[in-house]
Coordinates of C-alpha atoms and ligand atoms in Angstrom, one line a residue:
X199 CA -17.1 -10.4 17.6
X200 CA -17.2 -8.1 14.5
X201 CA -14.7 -5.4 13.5
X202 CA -16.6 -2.9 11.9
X203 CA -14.5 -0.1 10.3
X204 CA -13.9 1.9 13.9
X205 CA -10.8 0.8 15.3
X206 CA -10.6 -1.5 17.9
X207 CA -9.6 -1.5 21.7
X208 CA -6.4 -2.8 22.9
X209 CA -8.5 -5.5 24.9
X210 CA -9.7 -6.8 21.2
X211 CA -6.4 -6.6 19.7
X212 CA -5.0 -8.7 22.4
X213 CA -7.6 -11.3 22.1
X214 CA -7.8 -11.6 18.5
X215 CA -4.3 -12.2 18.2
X216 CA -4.4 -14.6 21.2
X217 CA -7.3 -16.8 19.4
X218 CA -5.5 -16.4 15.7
X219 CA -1.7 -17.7 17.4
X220 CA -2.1 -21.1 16.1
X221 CA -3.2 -20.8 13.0
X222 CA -1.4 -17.4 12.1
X223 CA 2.2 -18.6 10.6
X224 CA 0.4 -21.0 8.7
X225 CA -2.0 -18.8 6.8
X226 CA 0.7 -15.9 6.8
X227 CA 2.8 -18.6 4.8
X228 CA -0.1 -19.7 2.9
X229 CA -1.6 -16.7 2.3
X230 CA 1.0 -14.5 1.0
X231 CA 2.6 -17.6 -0.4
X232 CA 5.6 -17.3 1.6
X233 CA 6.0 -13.9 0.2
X234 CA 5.6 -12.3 3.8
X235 CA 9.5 -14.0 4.6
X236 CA 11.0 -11.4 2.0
X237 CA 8.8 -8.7 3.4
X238 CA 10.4 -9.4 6.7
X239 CA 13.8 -9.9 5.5
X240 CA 14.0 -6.8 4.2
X241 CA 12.8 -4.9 7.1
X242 CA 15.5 -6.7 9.3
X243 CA 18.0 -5.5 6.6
X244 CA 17.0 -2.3 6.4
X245 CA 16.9 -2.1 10.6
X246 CA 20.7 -2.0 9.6
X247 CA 20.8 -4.8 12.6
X248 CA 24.8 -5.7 12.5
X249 CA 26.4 -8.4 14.5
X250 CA 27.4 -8.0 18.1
X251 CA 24.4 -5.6 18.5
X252 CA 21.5 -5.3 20.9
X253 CA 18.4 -4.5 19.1
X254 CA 14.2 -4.8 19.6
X255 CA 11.3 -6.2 17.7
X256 CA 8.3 -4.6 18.4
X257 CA 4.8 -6.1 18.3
X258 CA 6.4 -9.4 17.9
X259 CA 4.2 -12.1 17.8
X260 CA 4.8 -15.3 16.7
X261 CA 8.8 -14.0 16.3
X262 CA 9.7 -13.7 13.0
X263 CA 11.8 -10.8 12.9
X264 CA 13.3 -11.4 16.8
X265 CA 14.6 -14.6 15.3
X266 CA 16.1 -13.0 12.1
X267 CA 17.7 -10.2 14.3
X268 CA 18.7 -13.3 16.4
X269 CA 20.6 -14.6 13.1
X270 CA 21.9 -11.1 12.1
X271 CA 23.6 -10.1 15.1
X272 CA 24.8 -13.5 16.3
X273 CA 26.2 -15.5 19.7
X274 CA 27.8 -11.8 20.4
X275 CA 24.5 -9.9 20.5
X276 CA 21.0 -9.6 21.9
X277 CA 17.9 -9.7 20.9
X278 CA 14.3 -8.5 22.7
X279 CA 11.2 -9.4 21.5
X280 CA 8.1 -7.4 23.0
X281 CA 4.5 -8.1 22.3
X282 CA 1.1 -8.0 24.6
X283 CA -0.3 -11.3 23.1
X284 CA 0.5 -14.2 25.4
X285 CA -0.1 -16.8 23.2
X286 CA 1.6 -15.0 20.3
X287 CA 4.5 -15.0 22.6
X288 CA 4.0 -18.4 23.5
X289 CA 4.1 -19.3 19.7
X290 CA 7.8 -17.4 19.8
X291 CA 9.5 -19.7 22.6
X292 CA 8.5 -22.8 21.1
X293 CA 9.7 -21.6 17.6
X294 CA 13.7 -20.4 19.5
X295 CA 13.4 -23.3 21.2
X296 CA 13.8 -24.9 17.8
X297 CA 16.6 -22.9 16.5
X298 CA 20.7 -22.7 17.7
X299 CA 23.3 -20.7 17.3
X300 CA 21.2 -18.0 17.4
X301 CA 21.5 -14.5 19.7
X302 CA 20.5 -14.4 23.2
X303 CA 16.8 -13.9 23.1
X304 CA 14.6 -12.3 25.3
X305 CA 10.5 -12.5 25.0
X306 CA 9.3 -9.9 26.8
X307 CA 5.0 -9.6 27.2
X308 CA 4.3 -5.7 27.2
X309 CA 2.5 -2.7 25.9
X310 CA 4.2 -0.9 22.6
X311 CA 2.5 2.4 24.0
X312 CA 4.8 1.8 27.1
X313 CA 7.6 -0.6 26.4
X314 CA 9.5 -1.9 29.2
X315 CA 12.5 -0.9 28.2
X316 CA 15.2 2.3 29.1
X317 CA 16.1 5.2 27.0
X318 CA 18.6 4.4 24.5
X319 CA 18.7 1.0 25.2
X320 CA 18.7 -0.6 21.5
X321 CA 20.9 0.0 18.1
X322 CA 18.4 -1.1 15.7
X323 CA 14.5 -2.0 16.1
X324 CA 11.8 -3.6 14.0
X325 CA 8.1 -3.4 14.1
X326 CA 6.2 -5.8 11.3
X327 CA 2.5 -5.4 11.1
X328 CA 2.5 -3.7 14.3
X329 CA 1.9 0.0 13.8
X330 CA -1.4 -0.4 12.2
X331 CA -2.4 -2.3 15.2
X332 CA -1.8 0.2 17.8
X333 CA -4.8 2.3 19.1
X334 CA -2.0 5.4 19.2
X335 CA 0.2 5.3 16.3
X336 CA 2.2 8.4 17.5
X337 CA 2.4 7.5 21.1
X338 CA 3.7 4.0 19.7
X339 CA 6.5 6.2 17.2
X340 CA 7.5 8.0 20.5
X341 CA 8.2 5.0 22.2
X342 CA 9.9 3.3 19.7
X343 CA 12.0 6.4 19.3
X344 CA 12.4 6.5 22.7
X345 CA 14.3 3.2 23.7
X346 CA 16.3 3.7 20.7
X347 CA 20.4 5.0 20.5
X348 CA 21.0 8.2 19.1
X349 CA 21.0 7.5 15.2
X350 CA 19.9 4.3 15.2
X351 CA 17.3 2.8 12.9
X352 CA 14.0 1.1 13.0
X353 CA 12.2 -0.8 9.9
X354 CA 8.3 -0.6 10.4
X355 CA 6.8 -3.2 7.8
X356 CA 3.1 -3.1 7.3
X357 CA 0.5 -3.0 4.8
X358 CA 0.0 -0.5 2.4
X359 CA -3.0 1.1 0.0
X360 CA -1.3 1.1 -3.2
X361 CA -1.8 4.2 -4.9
X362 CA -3.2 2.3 -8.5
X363 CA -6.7 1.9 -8.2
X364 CA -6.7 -1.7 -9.7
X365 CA -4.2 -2.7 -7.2
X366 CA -6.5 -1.5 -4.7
X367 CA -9.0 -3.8 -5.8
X368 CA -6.8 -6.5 -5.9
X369 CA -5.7 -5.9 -2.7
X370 CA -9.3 -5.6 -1.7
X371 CA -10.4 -8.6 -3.6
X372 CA -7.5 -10.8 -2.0
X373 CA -7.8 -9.8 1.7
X374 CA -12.2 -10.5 1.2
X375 CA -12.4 -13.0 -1.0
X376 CA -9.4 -14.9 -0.4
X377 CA -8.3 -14.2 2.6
X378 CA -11.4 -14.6 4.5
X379 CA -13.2 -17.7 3.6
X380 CA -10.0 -19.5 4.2
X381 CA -9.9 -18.0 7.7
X382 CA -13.9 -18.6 7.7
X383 CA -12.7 -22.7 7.7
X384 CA -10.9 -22.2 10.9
X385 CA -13.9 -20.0 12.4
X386 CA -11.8 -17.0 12.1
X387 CA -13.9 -14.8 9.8
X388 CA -14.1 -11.8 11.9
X389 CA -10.7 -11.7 12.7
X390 CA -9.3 -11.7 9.7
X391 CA -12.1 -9.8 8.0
X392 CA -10.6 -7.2 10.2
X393 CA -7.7 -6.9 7.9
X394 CA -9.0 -4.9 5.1
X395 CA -10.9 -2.0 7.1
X396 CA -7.4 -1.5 9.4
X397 CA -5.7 -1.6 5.8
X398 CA -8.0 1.6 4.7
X399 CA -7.9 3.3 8.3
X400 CA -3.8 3.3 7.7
X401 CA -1.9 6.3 6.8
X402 CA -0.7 6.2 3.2
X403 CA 3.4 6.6 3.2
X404 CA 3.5 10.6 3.4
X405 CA 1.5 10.6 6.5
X406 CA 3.8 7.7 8.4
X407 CA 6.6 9.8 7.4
X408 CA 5.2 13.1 9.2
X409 CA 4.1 10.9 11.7
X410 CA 7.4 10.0 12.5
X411 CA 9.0 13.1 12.5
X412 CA 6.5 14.7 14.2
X413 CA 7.0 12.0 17.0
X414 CA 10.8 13.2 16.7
X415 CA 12.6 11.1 14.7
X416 CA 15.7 12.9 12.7
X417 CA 14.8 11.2 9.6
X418 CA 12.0 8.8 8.0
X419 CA 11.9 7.5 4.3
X420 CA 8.5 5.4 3.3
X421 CA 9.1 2.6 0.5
X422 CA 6.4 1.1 -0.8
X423 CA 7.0 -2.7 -1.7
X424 CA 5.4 -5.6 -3.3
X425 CA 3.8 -3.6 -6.0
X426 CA 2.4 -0.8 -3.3
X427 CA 0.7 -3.5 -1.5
X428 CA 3.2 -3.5 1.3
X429 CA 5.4 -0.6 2.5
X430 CA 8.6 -0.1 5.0
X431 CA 9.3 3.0 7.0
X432 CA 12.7 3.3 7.3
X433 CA 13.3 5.5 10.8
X434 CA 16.5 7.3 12.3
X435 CA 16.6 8.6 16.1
Ligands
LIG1454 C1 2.4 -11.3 7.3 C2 1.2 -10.6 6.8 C3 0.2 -10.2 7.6 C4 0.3 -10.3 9.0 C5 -1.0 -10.0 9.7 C6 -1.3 -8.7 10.1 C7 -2.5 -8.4 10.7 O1 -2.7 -7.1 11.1 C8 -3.5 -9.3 10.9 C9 -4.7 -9.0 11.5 C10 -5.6 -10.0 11.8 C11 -5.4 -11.3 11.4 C12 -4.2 -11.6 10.8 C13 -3.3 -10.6 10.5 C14 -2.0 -10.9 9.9 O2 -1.8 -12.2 9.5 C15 1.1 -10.4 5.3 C16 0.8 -11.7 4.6 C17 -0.4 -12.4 5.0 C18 -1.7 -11.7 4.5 C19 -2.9 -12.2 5.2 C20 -1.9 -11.9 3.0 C21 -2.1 -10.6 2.3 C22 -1.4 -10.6 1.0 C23 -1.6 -9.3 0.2 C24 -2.7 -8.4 0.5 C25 -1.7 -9.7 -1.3 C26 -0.6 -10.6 -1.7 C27 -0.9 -11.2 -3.1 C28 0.2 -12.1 -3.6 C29 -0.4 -12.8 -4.9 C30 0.6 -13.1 -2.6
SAM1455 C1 0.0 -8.9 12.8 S1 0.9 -9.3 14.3 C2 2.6 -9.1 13.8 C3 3.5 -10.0 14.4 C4 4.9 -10.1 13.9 N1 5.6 -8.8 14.0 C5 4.9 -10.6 12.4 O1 5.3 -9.8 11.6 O2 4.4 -11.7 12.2 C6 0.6 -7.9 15.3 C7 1.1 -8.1 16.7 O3 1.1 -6.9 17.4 C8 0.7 -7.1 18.7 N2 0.2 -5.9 19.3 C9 -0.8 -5.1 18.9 N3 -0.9 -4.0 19.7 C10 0.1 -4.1 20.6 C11 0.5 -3.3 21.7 N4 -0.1 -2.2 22.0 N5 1.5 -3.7 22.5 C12 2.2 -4.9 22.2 N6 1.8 -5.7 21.2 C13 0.8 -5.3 20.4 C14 -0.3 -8.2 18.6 O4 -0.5 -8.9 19.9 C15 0.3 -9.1 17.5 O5 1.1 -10.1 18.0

């Protein structure tokens, strides 16, 4: 299956993650060389997550950021972790199933366009590499919004174009001539070929930030990280 630079249905998201699952913490680690932890950390800390709280990680996968929430808010709190992949939810379980003393967690399979969750329902929510994924980025805003408290935050972590031209390159250089062969090894070209063009279909941080607000959120700041390469959209209901 080739991505070319048109965006792909849902059906292909869902598969490609589905076939990538076992091999995706791995290269995430390895290919951001463990960088992608402090990406994520962040995000969870600017979620402004506290303890005793019931908060939401959206587009999940593997559960990175569910299990850091899980950590941040503790035996007293809750933690949902939403995502259409089954085998990236799969991935999740086992990697709890490792871990104590965490939060109560909750893998949920369903669609970010129509999560399965109330109004209101959550104090803080993360999305990390999810937004750019979504065939509807504003219908995914408004749900996110949606099953969010009044005045609570959301952290939405996700690549970025950085606005130097060299760093662009770079960035180009790294996701197709890095990134790829190694995935080529696993017979994963295509998928992870598919990086780069969802990279340049992405809204630059101005246009997440109307986005948002235009999906109805009271407030959203855009802060580019790692150089530009990576950015975080900081969201209040
Ligand atoms: C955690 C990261 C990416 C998650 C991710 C997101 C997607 O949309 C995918 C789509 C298809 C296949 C895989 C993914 C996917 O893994 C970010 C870190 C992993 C990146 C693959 C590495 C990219 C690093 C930066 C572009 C450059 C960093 C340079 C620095 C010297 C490490
Ligand atoms: C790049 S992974 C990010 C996973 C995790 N947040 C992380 O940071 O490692 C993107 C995830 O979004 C999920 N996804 C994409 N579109 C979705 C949708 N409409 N509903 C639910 N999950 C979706 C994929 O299944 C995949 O697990």
């Amino acid at each position: 299956m080739t991505f070319d630079n048109a965006a792909p249905a849902a059906q292909d998201i869902q598969q490609l993650f589905d076939r990538i699952a076992p091999v995706y913490d791995d290269f995430n680690q390895q290919l951001s060389w463990g960088l992608h932890r402090i990406w994520k950390q962040m995000a969870v800390d600017w979620s402004g997550a506290a303890v005793g709280q019931t908060c939401l990680d959206v587009c999940c996968g593997s559960g990175d950021l569910a299990l850091l929430l899980a950590r941040r808010v503790g035996p007293t709190g809750t933690v949902y972790g939403v995502d259409f992949s089954p085998a990236q939810l799969a991935i999740a379980r086992q990697k709890s199933a490792r871990q104590f003393r965490l939060a109560p967690l909750h893998w949920v399979e369903g669609d970010a366009l129509a999560l399965p969750f109330a109004d209101g329902q959550f104090e803080a929510a993360t999305m990390a590499y999810g937004l750019r994924n979504l065939t509807n980025l504003t219908q995914g805003l408004k749900e996110l919004r949606r099953v969010l408290k009044p005045g609570a935050k959301a952290a939405v972590l996700d690549f970025l174009q950085p606005q130097s031209a060299w760093l662009r390159q770079f960035q180009h250089w790294y996701l197709n001539t890095v990134v790829v062969p190694t995935a080529q090894n696993f017979g994963m070209t295509d998928e992870y070929a598919y990086i780069a063009p969802s990279v340049e279909r992405f809204p630059l941080g101005p246009a997440q930030r109307q986005l948002a607000l235009d999906a109805g959120f009271s407030s959203a700041v855009h802060y580019p990280i790692a150089g530009g390469l990576m950015g975080i959209l900081v969201l209040t209901r």
